[in-house]
Amino acid sequence: MMRFLLPLVLFLSSPLVLAEPEAPPRTLGSATQVSLTTQILQLGLGLIVVVGLIFLLGYLMRRVGPMAGIGSQQIRVISSLPLGTRDRLLLVDVAGKQMLLGASAGRINTLHVFDEPVADLDAVRQQGDFARKLNALLKREPNE
């Protein structure tokens, strides 16, 4: 249906485009200056909006992003498994003790505290080492 809709709209609108009168040529003068000023203002405002969005997304990624649990703190999120839109299982390391937590929209429950670590922290750190992965991709041959 959508495959036929676009050509039909273009076919029916083509006589309307051809019937439009031509615009009179612009004269040089103050109208050009206003237009140039308006364009520079739009460009500046657009740039401010884009830079603001970049900073906003950076802030949000630090607060709730996947990299929020990585750092030199005593509490680390080792693994996360989404169970639904708002529920997830978290494997957390707190000062060397690993716990399985259930997190939902309004609460966090401890499901199990492991006596022995189930995940090796060094292996988890190596898996998440972005710089190492990027270097490996850049050094790889393009034919591979």
N, CA, C and O atoms as a MOPAC input file, in Angstrom:
PM7 MOZYME 1SCF
protein

 N      0.82300 1    -1.18700 1     0.00000 1
 C      0.00000 1     0.00000 1     0.00000 1
 C      0.86500 1     1.24700 1     0.00000 1
 O      0.65000 1     2.15200 1    -0.80600 1
 N      1.85600 1     1.30300 1     0.91100 1
 C      2.73300 1     2.47400 1     0.99200 1
 C      3.60000 1     2.59900 1    -0.26100 1
 O      4.04300 1     3.69100 1    -0.61600 1
 N      3.83600 1     1.46700 1    -0.92300 1
 C      4.66300 1     1.47600 1    -2.11600 1
 C      3.98700 1     2.25500 1    -3.23700 1
 O      4.66300 1     2.86300 1    -4.06700 1
 N      2.65400 1     2.23900 1    -3.26500 1
 C      1.92000 1     2.93400 1    -4.31300 1
 C      1.49400 1     4.33500 1    -3.90700 1
 O      1.15500 1     5.15200 1    -4.76400 1
 N      1.50700 1     4.62300 1    -2.61500 1
 C      1.02100 1     5.91300 1    -2.13200 1
 C      1.94700 1     7.06200 1    -2.51600 1
 O      1.47000 1     8.10200 1    -2.96900 1
 N      3.24500 1     6.90500 1    -2.34800 1
 C      4.18700 1     7.97900 1    -2.66100 1
 C      4.19200 1     8.32100 1    -4.14800 1
 O      4.11600 1     9.50500 1    -4.47600 1
 N      4.27800 1     7.35500 1    -5.07000 1
 C      4.21800 1     7.73100 1    -6.49600 1
 C      2.89100 1     8.39200 1    -6.87000 1
 O      2.86600 1     9.28300 1    -7.71900 1
 N      1.79400 1     7.97100 1    -6.25100 1
 C      0.49900 1     8.56900 1    -6.55400 1
 C      0.45700 1    10.02500 1    -6.11100 1
 O     -0.03100 1    10.88300 1    -6.84600 1
 N      0.96300 1    10.31000 1    -4.91500 1
 C      0.99100 1    11.69300 1    -4.42400 1
 C      1.88800 1    12.55500 1    -5.30300 1
 O      1.52700 1    13.68500 1    -5.63000 1
 N      3.04800 1    12.03900 1    -5.69000 1
 C      3.94500 1    12.80200 1    -6.56000 1
 C      3.32000 1    13.04400 1    -7.93200 1
 O      3.47300 1    14.12700 1    -8.49600 1
 N      2.62900 1    12.06200 1    -8.46500 1
 C      2.00000 1    12.20000 1    -9.77900 1
 C      0.88600 1    13.23400 1    -9.74200 1
 O      0.75100 1    14.04000 1   -10.66400 1
 N      0.08000 1    13.21500 1    -8.67300 1
 C     -1.03300 1    14.15400 1    -8.58800 1
 C     -0.57500 1    15.56900 1    -8.25200 1
 O     -1.26700 1    16.52800 1    -8.59100 1
 N      0.56400 1    15.72200 1    -7.59800 1
 C      1.01500 1    17.06400 1    -7.23800 1
 C      1.88600 1    17.70600 1    -8.31100 1
 O      2.15800 1    18.90400 1    -8.22500 1
 N      2.32800 1    16.96500 1    -9.30900 1
 C      3.20400 1    17.54200 1   -10.32700 1
 C      2.53700 1    18.64900 1   -11.13900 1
 O      3.22600 1    19.62300 1   -11.44000 1
 N      1.24800 1    18.59100 1   -11.52400 1
 C      0.64700 1    19.73100 1   -12.23400 1
 C      0.58400 1    20.97800 1   -11.36000 1
 O      0.67700 1    22.09400 1   -11.87100 1
 N      0.42800 1    20.80200 1   -10.04200 1
 C      0.38700 1    21.95900 1    -9.15200 1
 C      1.74200 1    22.65300 1    -9.08800 1
 O      1.81100 1    23.88000 1    -9.01700 1
 N      2.80200 1    21.88500 1    -9.11200 1
 C      4.13700 1    22.46900 1    -9.07900 1
 C      4.42100 1    23.21300 1   -10.37200 1
 O      4.99700 1    24.30000 1   -10.35500 1
 N      4.01600 1    22.62900 1   -11.48900 1
 C      4.24800 1    23.27500 1   -12.77900 1
 C      3.40000 1    24.52500 1   -12.94100 1
 O      3.79900 1    25.43300 1   -13.67000 1
 N      2.25200 1    24.60700 1   -12.29200 1
 C      1.34500 1    25.74200 1   -12.44500 1
 C      1.71900 1    26.91900 1   -11.55800 1
 O      1.15200 1    27.99900 1   -11.72500 1
 N      2.64800 1    26.75800 1   -10.62500 1
 C      3.01600 1    27.86300 1    -9.74300 1
 C      3.74100 1    28.94600 1   -10.53000 1
 O      4.59000 1    28.64000 1   -11.36700 1
 N      3.41200 1    30.21700 1   -10.26500 1
 C      4.11500 1    31.29700 1   -10.97200 1
 C      5.53900 1    31.43200 1   -10.43700 1
 O      5.83000 1    31.08200 1    -9.29300 1
 N      6.40400 1    31.94400 1   -11.28600 1
 C      7.78800 1    32.13200 1   -10.87000 1
 C      7.88500 1    33.31200 1    -9.92400 1
 O      7.14600 1    34.28700 1   -10.05800 1
 N      8.78900 1    33.22500 1    -8.97900 1
 C      8.99000 1    34.31400 1    -8.03000 1
 C      9.75500 1    35.43700 1    -8.72400 1
 O     10.64600 1    35.17500 1    -9.53100 1
 N      9.41000 1    36.68900 1    -8.41200 1
 C     10.14800 1    37.79900 1    -9.02500 1
 C     11.59100 1    37.80600 1    -8.52100 1
 O     11.85000 1    37.40400 1    -7.38700 1
 N     12.52300 1    38.25700 1    -9.34400 1
 C     13.92300 1    38.27100 1    -8.90800 1
 C     14.12500 1    39.23500 1    -7.74900 1
 O     13.49800 1    40.29300 1    -7.69400 1
 N     14.99800 1    38.86700 1    -6.82800 1
 C     15.26900 1    39.70100 1    -5.65800 1
 C     16.17300 1    40.86700 1    -6.04600 1
 O     17.03300 1    40.76300 1    -6.92000 1
 N     15.94300 1    41.95800 1    -5.37000 1
 C     16.81300 1    43.11100 1    -5.56900 1
 C     17.80200 1    43.16800 1    -4.42200 1
 O     17.47600 1    42.81600 1    -3.28900 1
 N     18.99600 1    43.60900 1    -4.72000 1
 C     20.01200 1    43.72900 1    -3.67900 1
 C     19.70400 1    44.93500 1    -2.82400 1
 O     19.26800 1    45.97200 1    -3.32400 1
 N     19.92900 1    44.79800 1    -1.54500 1
 C     19.66500 1    45.92400 1    -0.66700 1
 C     19.50200 1    45.46200 1     0.75500 1
 O     20.15200 1    44.51200 1     1.19200 1
 N     18.62000 1    46.14700 1     1.48800 1
 C     18.44700 1    45.84700 1     2.90600 1
 C     17.80600 1    44.48100 1     3.13000 1
 O     18.03100 1    43.86700 1     4.17400 1
 N     17.01400 1    43.98900 1     2.17800 1
 C     16.39200 1    42.67100 1     2.33300 1
 C     17.45900 1    41.58500 1     2.38100 1
 O     17.31100 1    40.60400 1     3.11000 1
 N     18.52300 1    41.74800 1     1.61900 1
 C     19.60200 1    40.77100 1     1.63400 1
 C     20.32500 1    40.80200 1     2.97500 1
 O     20.70100 1    39.75200 1     3.49700 1
 N     20.52100 1    41.97800 1     3.53400 1
 C     21.17500 1    42.09800 1     4.83000 1
 C     20.33700 1    41.46100 1     5.93400 1
 O     20.87600 1    40.78200 1     6.80800 1
 N     19.03100 1    41.67400 1     5.90000 1
 C     18.15600 1    41.06100 1     6.89900 1
 C     18.19100 1    39.55100 1     6.74700 1
 O     18.23100 1    38.82300 1     7.74000 1
 N     18.17700 1    39.07900 1     5.51100 1
 C     18.20600 1    37.64900 1     5.27100 1
 C     19.51800 1    37.04700 1     5.77600 1
 O     19.51500 1    35.97900 1     6.38800 1
 N     20.63400 1    37.72700 1     5.52400 1
 C     21.92500 1    37.23300 1     5.98400 1
 C     21.99000 1    37.23800 1     7.51100 1
 O     22.49000 1    36.28800 1     8.11300 1
 N     21.49300 1    38.29000 1     8.13000 1
 C     21.46800 1    38.37200 1     9.58700 1
 C     20.59400 1    37.27100 1    10.17600 1
 O     20.95500 1    36.64700 1    11.17400 1
 N     19.45200 1    37.03900 1     9.55500 1
 C     18.55200 1    35.98200 1    10.02400 1
 C     19.21300 1    34.61600 1     9.90600 1
 O     19.09400 1    33.78200 1    10.80400 1
 N     19.90200 1    34.39200 1     8.80700 1
 C     20.56400 1    33.10100 1     8.61900 1
 C     21.68000 1    32.88900 1     9.64000 1
 O     21.83900 1    31.79100 1    10.17200 1
 N     22.44900 1    33.93700 1     9.91300 1
 C     23.52000 1    33.81800 1    10.90900 1
 C     22.92900 1    33.56700 1    12.29500 1
 O     23.46600 1    32.77200 1    13.06500 1
 N     21.82900 1    34.24200 1    12.61100 1
 C     21.16500 1    34.03000 1    13.89600 1
 C     20.63700 1    32.60000 1    14.01100 1
 O     20.77800 1    31.96600 1    15.05700 1
 N     20.03100 1    32.09600 1    12.94100 1
 C     19.53200 1    30.71900 1    12.95200 1
 C     20.68300 1    29.72700 1    13.10600 1
 O     20.56500 1    28.73900 1    13.83200 1
 N     21.78300 1    29.99100 1    12.42800 1
 C     22.94500 1    29.11200 1    12.53200 1
 C     23.49200 1    29.09600 1    13.95700 1
 O     23.81300 1    28.03400 1    14.49100 1
 N     23.59800 1    30.26600 1    14.56800 1
 C     24.09800 1    30.34700 1    15.94100 1
 C     23.18200 1    29.65500 1    16.93100 1
 O     23.64600 1    28.92600 1    17.80800 1
 N     21.87800 1    29.87900 1    16.79500 1
 C     20.93100 1    29.22000 1    17.70100 1
 C     20.93700 1    27.70700 1    17.50500 1
 O     20.85000 1    26.95200 1    18.47300 1
 N     21.03700 1    27.27100 1    16.26300 1
 C     21.10700 1    25.83400 1    16.00000 1
 C     22.34100 1    25.21200 1    16.61700 1
 O     22.28500 1    24.11200 1    17.16500 1
 N     23.45900 1    25.92000 1    16.52600 1
 C     24.69900 1    25.43400 1    17.12200 1
 C     24.58500 1    25.34300 1    18.63700 1
 O     25.05100 1    24.37700 1    19.24000 1
 N     23.97400 1    26.33600 1    19.24800 1
 C     23.77900 1    26.32200 1    20.70200 1
 C     22.88800 1    25.15000 1    21.11100 1
 O     23.14800 1    24.49200 1    22.11800 1
 N     21.84100 1    24.89100 1    20.33500 1
 C     20.93600 1    23.77400 1    20.64800 1
 C     21.67300 1    22.44500 1    20.53900 1
 O     21.52500 1    21.58600 1    21.40800 1
 N     22.46500 1    22.26300 1    19.48500 1
 C     23.17900 1    20.99700 1    19.29200 1
 C     24.21000 1    20.78200 1    20.40200 1
 O     24.30900 1    19.68100 1    20.94400 1
 N     24.97000 1    21.80800 1    20.74100 1
 C     25.96300 1    21.67700 1    21.81500 1
 C     25.26800 1    21.41000 1    23.15100 1
 O     25.75400 1    20.61900 1    23.95800 1
 N     24.13400 1    22.06900 1    23.38300 1
 C     23.36700 1    21.81600 1    24.60000 1
 C     22.87200 1    20.38100 1    24.67400 1
 O     22.90400 1    19.77000 1    25.74200 1
 N     22.41300 1    19.83500 1    23.54900 1
 C     21.96900 1    18.43900 1    23.52100 1
 C     23.12600 1    17.48000 1    23.79400 1
 O     22.95000 1    16.46700 1    24.47000 1
 N     24.29800 1    17.80000 1    23.27200 1
 C     25.46100 1    16.94600 1    23.52400 1
 C     25.78300 1    16.91300 1    25.01600 1
 O     26.02700 1    15.84400 1    25.57600 1
 N     25.78400 1    18.08400 1    25.66300 1
 C     26.05400 1    18.12200 1    27.09800 1
 C     24.95000 1    17.42100 1    27.89200 1
 O     25.24100 1    16.72500 1    28.86400 1
 N     23.69700 1    17.59300 1    27.49600 1
 C     22.58900 1    16.93300 1    28.18300 1
 C     22.69400 1    15.41800 1    28.06400 1
 O     22.51000 1    14.70700 1    29.05200 1
 N     22.98600 1    14.91400 1    26.86500 1
 C     23.13100 1    13.47100 1    26.69100 1
 C     24.33900 1    12.93300 1    27.45800 1
 O     24.28500 1    11.82800 1    27.99800 1
 N     25.41800 1    13.69700 1    27.51100 1
 C     26.57700 1    13.28000 1    28.30700 1
 C     26.23200 1    13.17600 1    29.77900 1
 O     26.64400 1    12.23300 1    30.45400 1
 N     25.47700 1    14.14500 1    30.27900 1
 C     25.04800 1    14.11400 1    31.68100 1
 C     24.15400 1    12.90400 1    31.94200 1
 O     24.32600 1    12.20100 1    32.93900 1
 N     23.19900 1    12.66400 1    31.04200 1
 C     22.29400 1    11.52900 1    31.22900 1
 C     23.03200 1    10.20000 1    31.14200 1
 O     22.71300 1     9.27300 1    31.88600 1
 N     24.00700 1    10.08900 1    30.25400 1
 C     24.76200 1     8.84200 1    30.14900 1
 C     25.57500 1     8.57900 1    31.41700 1
 O     25.73100 1     7.42600 1    31.82000 1
 N     26.09100 1     9.62900 1    32.04700 1
 C     26.81000 1     9.43500 1    33.30900 1
 C     25.86200 1     9.00900 1    34.41300 1
 O     26.23000 1     8.20900 1    35.27400 1
 N     24.64800 1     9.53400 1    34.39700 1
 C     23.70000 1     9.23800 1    35.47100 1
 C     23.08300 1     7.84800 1    35.33500 1
 O     23.00900 1     7.12000 1    36.32500 1
 N     22.64600 1     7.46300 1    34.15600 1
 C     21.89000 1     6.22200 1    34.00900 1
 C     22.44300 1     5.30000 1    32.93900 1
 O     21.86500 1     4.24200 1    32.69200 1
 N     23.53400 1     5.66200 1    32.30100 1
 C     24.04900 1     4.87800 1    31.19500 1
 C     24.71700 1     3.59800 1    31.62500 1
 O     24.85900 1     3.33500 1    32.81900 1
 N     25.13300 1     2.79200 1    30.65400 1
 C     25.76900 1     1.51600 1    30.97600 1
 C     27.13800 1     1.68400 1    31.61700 1
 O     27.63700 1     0.74800 1    32.24000 1
 N     27.75100 1     2.83800 1    31.48200 1
 C     29.06800 1     3.06600 1    32.06100 1
 C     28.97400 1     3.62100 1    33.48300 1
 O     30.00300 1     3.91500 1    34.09000 1
 N     27.76800 1     3.77000 1    34.02400 1
 C     27.59900 1     4.38800 1    35.34000 1
 C     28.23600 1     3.56000 1    36.45100 1
 O     28.69200 1     4.12300 1    37.44600 1
 N     28.27600 1     2.23000 1    36.30500 1
 C     28.80400 1     1.39600 1    37.36800 1
 C     30.28400 1     1.11800 1    37.26400 1
 O     30.84400 1     0.46100 1    38.14200 1
 N     30.94100 1     1.59900 1    36.21400 1
 C     32.35500 1     1.32100 1    36.02800 1
 C     33.16800 1     2.43100 1    36.67900 1
 O     32.90000 1     3.61300 1    36.46200 1
 N     34.14300 1     2.05800 1    37.46400 1
 C     34.97200 1     3.06400 1    38.11200 1
 C     35.80300 1     2.42000 1    39.19700 1
 O     35.90400 1     1.19500 1    39.26800 1
 N     36.39500 1     3.23400 1    40.03500 1
 C     37.23900 1     2.70600 1    41.09900 1
 C     36.50200 1     2.71800 1    42.43000 1
 O     37.13800 1     2.77500 1    43.48200 1
 N     35.19200 1     2.66700 1    42.40800 1
 C     34.42100 1     2.67800 1    43.64100 1
 C     34.40200 1     1.28500 1    44.26000 1
 O     34.86300 1     0.31500 1    43.65800 1
 N     33.86800 1     1.20400 1    45.45800 1
 C     33.74700 1    -0.07300 1    46.14700 1
 C     32.55000 1    -0.87300 1    45.64500 1
 O     32.47300 1    -2.08000 1    45.87400 1
 N     31.62500 1    -0.21900 1    44.96900 1
 C     30.44000 1    -0.89300 1    44.44000 1
 C     30.53800 1    -0.89700 1    42.92300 1
 O     30.69600 1     0.15200 1    42.30000 1
 N     30.44400 1    -2.09200 1    42.32900 1
 C     30.53200 1    -2.21300 1    40.87200 1
 C     29.40400 1    -3.09400 1    40.36700 1
 O     29.09500 1    -4.12600 1    40.96200 1
 N     28.79400 1    -2.68200 1    39.26700 1
 C     27.81200 1    -3.52400 1    38.59300 1
 C     28.59300 1    -4.41000 1    37.63400 1
 O     29.18300 1    -3.92500 1    36.66800 1
 N     28.59100 1    -5.70700 1    37.90400 1
 C     29.34800 1    -6.64900 1    37.08600 1
 C     28.56000 1    -7.01400 1    35.83900 1
 O     29.10600 1    -7.06100 1    34.73700 1
 N     27.28100 1    -7.26900 1    36.02300 1
 C     26.45100 1    -7.68500 1    34.90400 1
 C     25.02000 1    -7.23700 1    35.14700 1
 O     24.58500 1    -7.07000 1    36.28600 1
 N     24.30000 1    -7.04700 1    34.05100 1
 C     22.90800 1    -6.62300 1    34.14000 1
 C     22.10500 1    -7.38100 1    33.09600 1
 O     22.53800 1    -7.52500 1    31.95200 1
 N     20.93900 1    -7.86400 1    33.49100 1
 C     20.06800 1    -8.59500 1    32.57800 1
 C     18.67300 1    -7.99600 1    32.64000 1
 O     17.99400 1    -8.13800 1    33.65700 1
 N     18.22300 1    -7.32200 1    31.56700 1
 C     16.86600 1    -6.76500 1    31.58600 1
 C     15.82300 1    -7.88100 1    31.51800 1
 O     15.92000 1    -8.78900 1    30.69300 1
 N     14.83700 1    -7.79700 1    32.39000 1
 C     13.74800 1    -8.77700 1    32.40200 1
 C     12.49000 1    -8.21500 1    31.75200 1
 O     11.60400 1    -8.97200 1    31.35500 1
 N     12.40900 1    -6.93700 1    31.64700 1
 C     11.25800 1    -6.25500 1    31.06600 1
 C     11.62600 1    -4.80600 1    30.84700 1
 O     12.80400 1    -4.45000 1    30.82800 1
 N     10.61700 1    -3.97100 1    30.68100 1
 C     10.90500 1    -2.56200 1    30.43800 1
 C     11.44000 1    -1.86300 1    31.67700 1
 O     12.21400 1    -0.91400 1    31.55800 1
 N     11.04700 1    -2.31000 1    32.86000 1
 C     11.47600 1    -1.62800 1    34.08200 1
 C     12.16800 1    -2.54900 1    35.08100 1
 O     12.67300 1    -2.07200 1    36.09700 1
 N     12.20400 1    -3.83000 1    34.82600 1
 C     12.77900 1    -4.79300 1    35.77100 1
 C     14.07900 1    -5.35300 1    35.21400 1
 O     14.22400 1    -5.55100 1    34.00800 1
 N     15.03100 1    -5.60600 1    36.12500 1
 C     16.29800 1    -6.18400 1    35.70200 1
 C     16.96200 1    -6.92400 1    36.85300 1
 O     16.70700 1    -6.64900 1    38.02500 1
 N     17.82100 1    -7.87200 1    36.48500 1
 C     18.67000 1    -8.57000 1    37.44600 1
 C     20.05100 1    -7.94000 1    37.38600 1
 O     20.56700 1    -7.66400 1    36.30300 1
 N     20.65000 1    -7.71200 1    38.54700 1
 C     21.96700 1    -7.10000 1    38.62200 1
 C     22.89800 1    -7.99600 1    39.42400 1
 O     22.54500 1    -8.44700 1    40.51400 1
 N     24.06600 1    -8.24900 1    38.89600 1
 C     25.12300 1    -8.91300 1    39.64600 1
 C     26.07900 1    -7.81200 1    40.07500 1
 O     26.72100 1    -7.17400 1    39.24100 1
 N     26.16900 1    -7.59200 1    41.38800 1
 C     26.89300 1    -6.44600 1    41.94000 1
 C     28.01100 1    -6.95000 1    42.84500 1
 O     27.83800 1    -7.91500 1    43.59000 1
 N     29.16600 1    -6.27900 1    42.76700 1
 C     30.28400 1    -6.56400 1    43.66000 1
 C     30.39500 1    -5.41800 1    44.65100 1
 O     30.60200 1    -4.26700 1    44.26500 1
 N     30.25300 1    -5.74500 1    45.94500 1
 C     30.36300 1    -4.74100 1    47.00400 1
 C     31.52100 1    -5.15900 1    47.89600 1
 O     31.40200 1    -6.10000 1    48.68100 1
 N     32.63700 1    -4.45900 1    47.77300 1
 C     33.83500 1    -4.71700 1    48.57800 1
 C     34.24800 1    -6.18600 1    48.53200 1
 O     34.58100 1    -6.77200 1    49.56200 1
 N     34.22700 1    -6.77700 1    47.34600 1
 C     34.66400 1    -8.15200 1    47.17300 1
 C     33.58300 1    -9.19600 1    47.35700 1
 O     33.83100 1   -10.36900 1    47.08000 1
 N     32.40600 1    -8.83000 1    47.80700 1
 C     31.29900 1    -9.76900 1    47.99300 1
 C     30.30500 1    -9.55400 1    46.85300 1
 O     29.88600 1    -8.42600 1    46.59300 1
 N     29.93100 1   -10.63400 1    46.17800 1
 C     29.02800 1   -10.51300 1    45.03700 1
 C     27.60600 1   -10.85500 1    45.44400 1
 O     27.36000 1   -11.80400 1    46.18800 1
 N     26.66600 1   -10.04400 1    44.92900 1
 C     25.24700 1   -10.20800 1    45.25100 1
 C     24.42500 1   -10.17300 1    43.97200 1
 O     24.77100 1    -9.49000 1    43.00800 1
 N     23.33500 1   -10.92000 1    43.98700 1
 C     22.36700 1   -10.87700 1    42.90300 1
 C     21.18600 1   -10.05000 1    43.38400 1
 O     20.54400 1   -10.39300 1    44.37700 1
 N     20.90000 1    -8.96000 1    42.67900 1
 C     19.83100 1    -8.04400 1    43.07100 1
 C     18.74500 1    -8.03000 1    42.01100 1
 O     19.01600 1    -8.16000 1    40.81800 1
 N     17.52200 1    -7.87000 1    42.46500 1
 C     16.39300 1    -7.65600 1    41.57100 1
 C     15.97700 1    -6.20300 1    41.66600 1
 O     15.61100 1    -5.72800 1    42.74100 1
 N     16.03000 1    -5.49700 1    40.55500 1
 C     15.70700 1    -4.06800 1    40.55900 1
 C     14.47100 1    -3.83800 1    39.71100 1
 O     14.39700 1    -4.26700 1    38.55900 1
 N     13.49900 1    -3.15100 1    40.30300 1
 C     12.29700 1    -2.75900 1    39.57000 1
 C     12.14500 1    -1.25300 1    39.71100 1
 O     13.04100 1    -0.58200 1    40.22300 1
 N     11.02700 1    -0.72600 1    39.26500 1
 C     10.84500 1     0.72600 1    39.23200 1
 C     10.92900 1     1.35600 1    40.61600 1
 O     11.50200 1     2.43600 1    40.76300 1
 N     10.37500 1     0.71000 1    41.62400 1
 C     10.31400 1     1.34900 1    42.92900 1
 C     11.13900 1     0.71400 1    44.01800 1
 O     11.19600 1     1.24600 1    45.12600 1
 N     11.79000 1    -0.41800 1    43.74200 1
 C     12.51700 1    -1.07200 1    44.82400 1
 C     13.62700 1    -1.95900 1    44.28500 1
 O     13.65700 1    -2.31600 1    43.10700 1
 N     14.54000 1    -2.30300 1    45.19100 1
 C     15.64300 1    -3.21100 1    44.88900 1
 C     15.65200 1    -4.28100 1    45.97100 1
 O     15.67500 1    -3.96800 1    47.16200 1
 N     15.63500 1    -5.54600 1    45.55700 1
 C     15.61900 1    -6.66500 1    46.49800 1
 C     16.89200 1    -7.48400 1    46.35100 1
 O     17.37600 1    -7.70300 1    45.24000 1
 N     17.43000 1    -7.93400 1    47.47900 1
 C     18.56600 1    -8.85000 1    47.45700 1
 C     18.02200 1   -10.24800 1    47.23300 1
 O     17.26200 1   -10.76200 1    48.05400 1
 N     18.40900 1   -10.87000 1    46.11900 1
 C     17.93200 1   -12.21200 1    45.81000 1
 C     18.87200 1   -13.28200 1    46.36000 1
 O     18.42700 1   -14.32200 1    46.84500 1
 N     20.18200 1   -13.01500 1    46.27800 1
 C     21.14300 1   -14.00300 1    46.76600 1
 C     22.47900 1   -13.31300 1    47.02700 1
 O     22.89200 1   -12.42900 1    46.27600 1
 N     23.14900 1   -13.73200 1    48.10500 1
 C     24.50800 1   -13.26600 1    48.38900 1
 C     25.41800 1   -14.47200 1    48.20800 1
 O     25.24000 1   -15.48800 1    48.87900 1
 N     26.38200 1   -14.37100 1    47.31600 1
 C     27.26400 1   -15.48800 1    46.99300 1
 C     28.41700 1   -15.55300 1    47.98600 1
 O     29.01700 1   -14.53500 1    48.33100 1
 N     28.72000 1   -16.78200 1    48.44500 1
 C     29.85300 1   -16.97800 1    49.34400 1
 C     31.16700 1   -16.85000 1    48.58000 1
 O     32.13000 1   -16.26300 1    49.07300 1
 N     31.19200 1   -17.40700 1    47.36600 1
 C     32.36600 1   -17.32200 1    46.50400 1
 C     31.99600 1   -16.49800 1    45.27500 1
 O     30.85600 1   -16.56800 1    44.81400 1
 N     32.92400 1   -15.72700 1    44.73900 1
 C     32.61100 1   -14.92600 1    43.54900 1
 C     32.23600 1   -15.81100 1    42.35900 1
 O     32.89400 1   -16.81400 1    42.08400 1
 N     31.18000 1   -15.42700 1    41.66700 1
 C     30.74500 1   -16.18500 1    40.49400 1
 C     31.32600 1   -15.59900 1    39.21300 1
 O     31.37300 1   -16.28200 1    38.19000 1
 N     31.76400 1   -14.35500 1    39.25300 1
 C     32.37100 1   -13.71600 1    38.08600 1
 C     33.72500 1   -13.14900 1    38.48700 1
 O     33.86500 1   -12.51900 1    39.53500 1
 N     34.72100 1   -13.38400 1    37.63400 1
 C     36.06600 1   -12.86800 1    37.87900 1
 C     36.09600 1   -11.38700 1    37.50100 1
 O     35.80200 1   -11.03700 1    36.35800 1
 N     36.44800 1   -10.51900 1    38.44400 1
 C     36.44200 1    -9.07200 1    38.19600 1
 C     37.46600 1    -8.66100 1    37.15300 1
 O     37.22000 1    -7.72600 1    36.39100 1
 N     38.61700 1    -9.33900 1    37.09600 1
 C     39.62400 1    -8.99800 1    36.08900 1
 C     39.10400 1    -9.29400 1    34.68700 1
 O     39.33600 1    -8.51900 1    33.75900 1
 N     38.39500 1   -10.42400 1    34.53300 1
 C     37.82900 1   -10.75900 1    33.22600 1
 C     36.74300 1    -9.76200 1    32.83600 1
 O     36.62200 1    -9.40000 1    31.66600 1
 N     35.95800 1    -9.31900 1    33.80500 1
 C     34.90600 1    -8.33600 1    33.53200 1
 C     35.52300 1    -7.01200 1    33.10700 1
 O     35.02900 1    -6.36500 1    32.18400 1
 N     36.59800 1    -6.60400 1    33.77100 1
 C     37.27500 1    -5.34700 1    33.40400 1
 C     37.85700 1    -5.43400 1    32.00300 1
 O     37.78800 1    -4.46700 1    31.24400 1
 N     38.43300 1    -6.58800 1    31.64800 1
 C     39.02400 1    -6.74100 1    30.31900 1
 C     37.95400 1    -6.75200 1    29.23800 1
 O     38.18600 1    -6.24200 1    28.14200 1
 N     36.78400 1    -7.32100 1    29.52200 1
 C     35.70400 1    -7.32300 1    28.54000 1
 C     35.21700 1    -5.91500 1    28.27100 1
 O     34.85600 1    -5.59700 1    27.13700 1
 N     35.19800 1    -5.07000 1    29.27700 1
 C     34.68300 1    -3.72700 1    29.11900 1
 C     35.74700 1    -2.69800 1    28.78500 1
 O     35.46500 1    -1.50000 1    28.81600 1
 N     36.96400 1    -3.12700 1    28.46600 1
 C     38.03800 1    -2.19200 1    28.16400 1
 C     37.85500 1    -1.64900 1    26.75300 1
 O     38.26500 1    -2.27700 1    25.77800 1
 N     37.23500 1    -0.47800 1    26.65500 1
 C     36.89700 1     0.10700 1    25.36000 1
 C     38.14600 1     0.45900 1    24.55600 1
 O     38.18300 1     0.23700 1    23.34500 1
 N     39.15200 1     0.99600 1    25.20400 1
 C     40.36600 1     1.39800 1    24.49100 1
 C     41.04100 1     0.18900 1    23.84800 1
 O     41.52200 1     0.27100 1    22.71800 1
 N     41.07600 1    -0.92700 1    24.56400 1
 C     41.69100 1    -2.13100 1    24.01100 1
 C     40.91400 1    -2.64100 1    22.80700 1
 O     41.50900 1    -3.03500 1    21.80400 1
 N     39.59000 1    -2.63600 1    22.89900 1
 C     38.76700 1    -3.09600 1    21.78100 1
 C     38.91800 1    -2.18300 1    20.56900 1
 O     38.96900 1    -2.65800 1    19.43500 1
 N     38.98800 1    -0.88700 1    20.80400 1
 C     39.13700 1     0.05900 1    19.70200 1
 C     40.48000 1    -0.12500 1    19.01300 1
 O     40.54800 1    -0.11000 1    17.78400 1
 N     41.54800 1    -0.29800 1    19.78000 1
 C     42.86600 1    -0.53100 1    19.18500 1
 C     42.89100 1    -1.82100 1    18.38500 1
 O     43.50600 1    -1.87400 1    17.32000 1
 N     42.24100 1    -2.85100 1    18.87500 1
 C     42.19700 1    -4.11700 1    18.14700 1
 C     41.45400 1    -3.95600 1    16.82700 1
 O     41.86300 1    -4.52600 1    15.81500 1
 N     40.37500 1    -3.19300 1    16.82300 1
 C     39.63100 1    -2.96400 1    15.58400 1
 C     40.42900 1    -2.12600 1    14.59400 1
 O     40.37600 1    -2.37500 1    13.39000 1
 N     41.16400 1    -1.14100 1    15.08600 1
 C     41.93700 1    -0.28000 1    14.19300 1
 C     43.14500 1    -1.00500 1    13.60600 1
 O     43.54800 1    -0.71500 1    12.48000 1
 N     43.72200 1    -1.93600 1    14.34600 1
 C     44.89200 1    -2.67500 1    13.86600 1
 C     44.51000 1    -3.83300 1    12.95500 1
 O     45.36600 1    -4.37400 1    12.25500 1
 N     43.25500 1    -4.21800 1    12.95300 1
 C     42.80100 1    -5.36300 1    12.16800 1
 C     42.84100 1    -5.02700 1    10.68100 1
 O     42.59500 1    -3.88600 1    10.29000 1
 N     43.14800 1    -6.01200 1     9.86400 1
 C     43.19000 1    -5.84400 1     8.41000 1
 C     41.78200 1    -5.60000 1     7.88000 1
 O     40.83100 1    -6.18200 1     8.40000 1
 N     41.61800 1    -4.74800 1     6.85100 1
 C     40.28100 1    -4.49700 1     6.30900 1
 C     39.68500 1    -5.70500 1     5.60300 1
 O     38.46500 1    -5.77500 1     5.45500 1
 N     40.50800 1    -6.66800 1     5.15800 1
 C     39.99500 1    -7.84300 1     4.45000 1
 C     39.44700 1    -8.89900 1     5.39100 1
 O     38.78600 1    -9.83500 1     4.94200 1
 N     39.70200 1    -8.77400 1     6.67300 1
 C     39.25900 1    -9.80100 1     7.63300 1
 C     37.79200 1    -9.69700 1     7.90300 1
 O     37.25100 1   -10.47900 1     8.68400 1

